[in-house]
Amino acid sequence: MTKTKAHSLFTEFDIDLFKAGKHYRLYEKFGSHLINVDGVDGTYFAVWAPSAKAVSVTGDFNFWLEGEHHLNVRWDGSGIWEGFIPNVKKGNIYKYKVQNSDNGVITEKADPFARRCEHPPKTASVVWEDDYKWQDKKWMKNRKKNNALDAPFSVYEVHLGSWKKQIEENRFLSYNELAEELVSYVADMNFTHVEFMPIMEYPYDPSWGYQLTGYFAPTSRFGYPDEFKFLVDKFHEKGIGVLLDWVPSHFPSDDHGLGYFDGSHLYEHPDRRKGYHQDWKSLIFNYGRNEIKAFLISNAIFWLDQYHADGLRVDAVASMLFLDYSREEGEWEPNMFGGREYLEAIDFIKEMNAAVYEAFPDVQTIAEESTSFPKVSRPIYDGGLGFGMKWMMGWMHDTLDYFAKEPVYRKHHQNDLTFSLNYAFTENFMLPLSHDEVVYGKKSIVSKMPGDEWQKFGNLRLMYSLMYTHPGTKLLFQGGEFGQTSEWNFNGSLDWHLLEYDVHKGAQSLVRDLNKLYKDEPALHQKQFSHEGFEWIDHGDHQNSVMSYIRKGNDEKDNVIVILNLTPIPRQQYRIGLPKAGTLKEIFNSDAKKYNGTGGFNTKNLTSVEKEWNNRKNSLELDLPPLGMLAFKFK
């Protein structure tokens, strides 16, 4: 059998950068790479295992025999083992056998940098590369405009395994099938972006993808890596951006994964108070170790570089920021200043964002962060963490709590809806109605609403109308757009048959049109992160449970006036103050017949009179539909 030949893809500069934690394209060096050495085709392997006494590659090409293909350790103290194995081809499967130098422990590990993994429950890595020819030059050229903070940014959050299934064959849709069905659907619904819950390889379906073992490989559940690229390409062809959920906060302890990789705490922090996540029974990266920072930042860059992702939604940021996250007194140790902030993780987050935006200034990083940690979406030079956006969890909780209340009690709780405007512009907020809100007994979005079926869907339409006219970008989880009545089941499929019924069809039409309204009306997105883009008309009419406000664009003629009636009682001849005299034309009505509303409150044109109201010189009267939102512009 041919033996391993000494060979390296690393330069001295690569090693210096790696040791310093500044090498952000490690995937070009580590892992398995198909190359030719001295006229012979084969595969170069490189793995980081500084505590190892010996490392060998086992696979289907050597009958999984340990010791047949030993890798050579570099002389420079980097802890990298490498070598070229002739005749190993694309598609061969392999693992690393790693023997620890201190305790003799032998671990059998998948390749941390593998570009493809076996289909779970199998756990080996696959030698892989593709020569996919991207067709998205037009999208990439215009991406900066589509991803800008003053552009409409409406996200459809998707779990690929449960969006839709091939029922007859009881299987997932493939990347290729999704490239037809999912892309067409998201385009028809007028979303600007799609967000995939983690598509990096993961062993355990009930983790929904948040427990990763293959950080550099799209999951094989749905097809090959180049087929995932094709899916991204098809979204770009339709002018839709692709965001990926990214999980640098923790990883599972599966035997073939990163945990205890070379018989030592290599990827995880050796102190259990910093290295073990009690909530998720998982391991936490050692953010203070340079090589780990380089691994994670390289991974973020990888998906933007190799897969043309348009942004990363970073999971569980709050768990990274605080040493006492989900820990009791005595279970954590304060930082060097006596505080609870995890300083090394904060430095890593800043470095990651700086590296991403330097390499790809036209993408967005989005923090799922639920605390009041300051300046999450502010520039690093201004003392911020450097994210482009942050999820507005407070808005989500307050809004869902409000809409769950019987309308008769809402007059006592209007502050729940208006409070968000007190802090709406402290961050670049995204309004999320995500998968987390429709699992574990929380019920589906429409099932949270009170009343009979008509009221439930009236409330749903009204809440979405509020969401789309409230400052900030938007995110809606699959199924929410048509009023899925059951909780999300990761193991099943969305209940597409519900679209046979008018109430569900109406909800879907509403979301489709709200996305279009958000895109078409500059006032709804141009200043979505600035207090200049919002002005109350009246937030104090608790008795009638009515709110009214103005959304403002760069040009006054684009301003949109929004009125919401938060009860099922129509409000006849309701007067509101206007910013100027003139005639209003209706541009949106959530109570329209096409949305399965009453259809009885259609307003053509309304002309103001010179009568002071809401501290404004001009005003007008109009009829407000039950559980309805009306939007107007001056003619």
XYZ file of C-alpha atoms in Angstrom, residues 49 102 156 163 295 331 452 473 528 530 545 602 623:
13
model
C -3.970 18.224 17.165
C -0.058 12.425 27.802
C -38.638 34.346 5.599
C -40.945 23.439 5.125
C -11.194 28.548 13.187
C -21.060 28.494 39.124
C -63.440 32.936 17.526
C -36.569 45.070 9.492
C -36.232 52.375 9.623
C -33.757 56.439 12.807
C -57.558 51.132 21.806
C -63.069 50.742 2.059
C -64.397 54.931 9.858
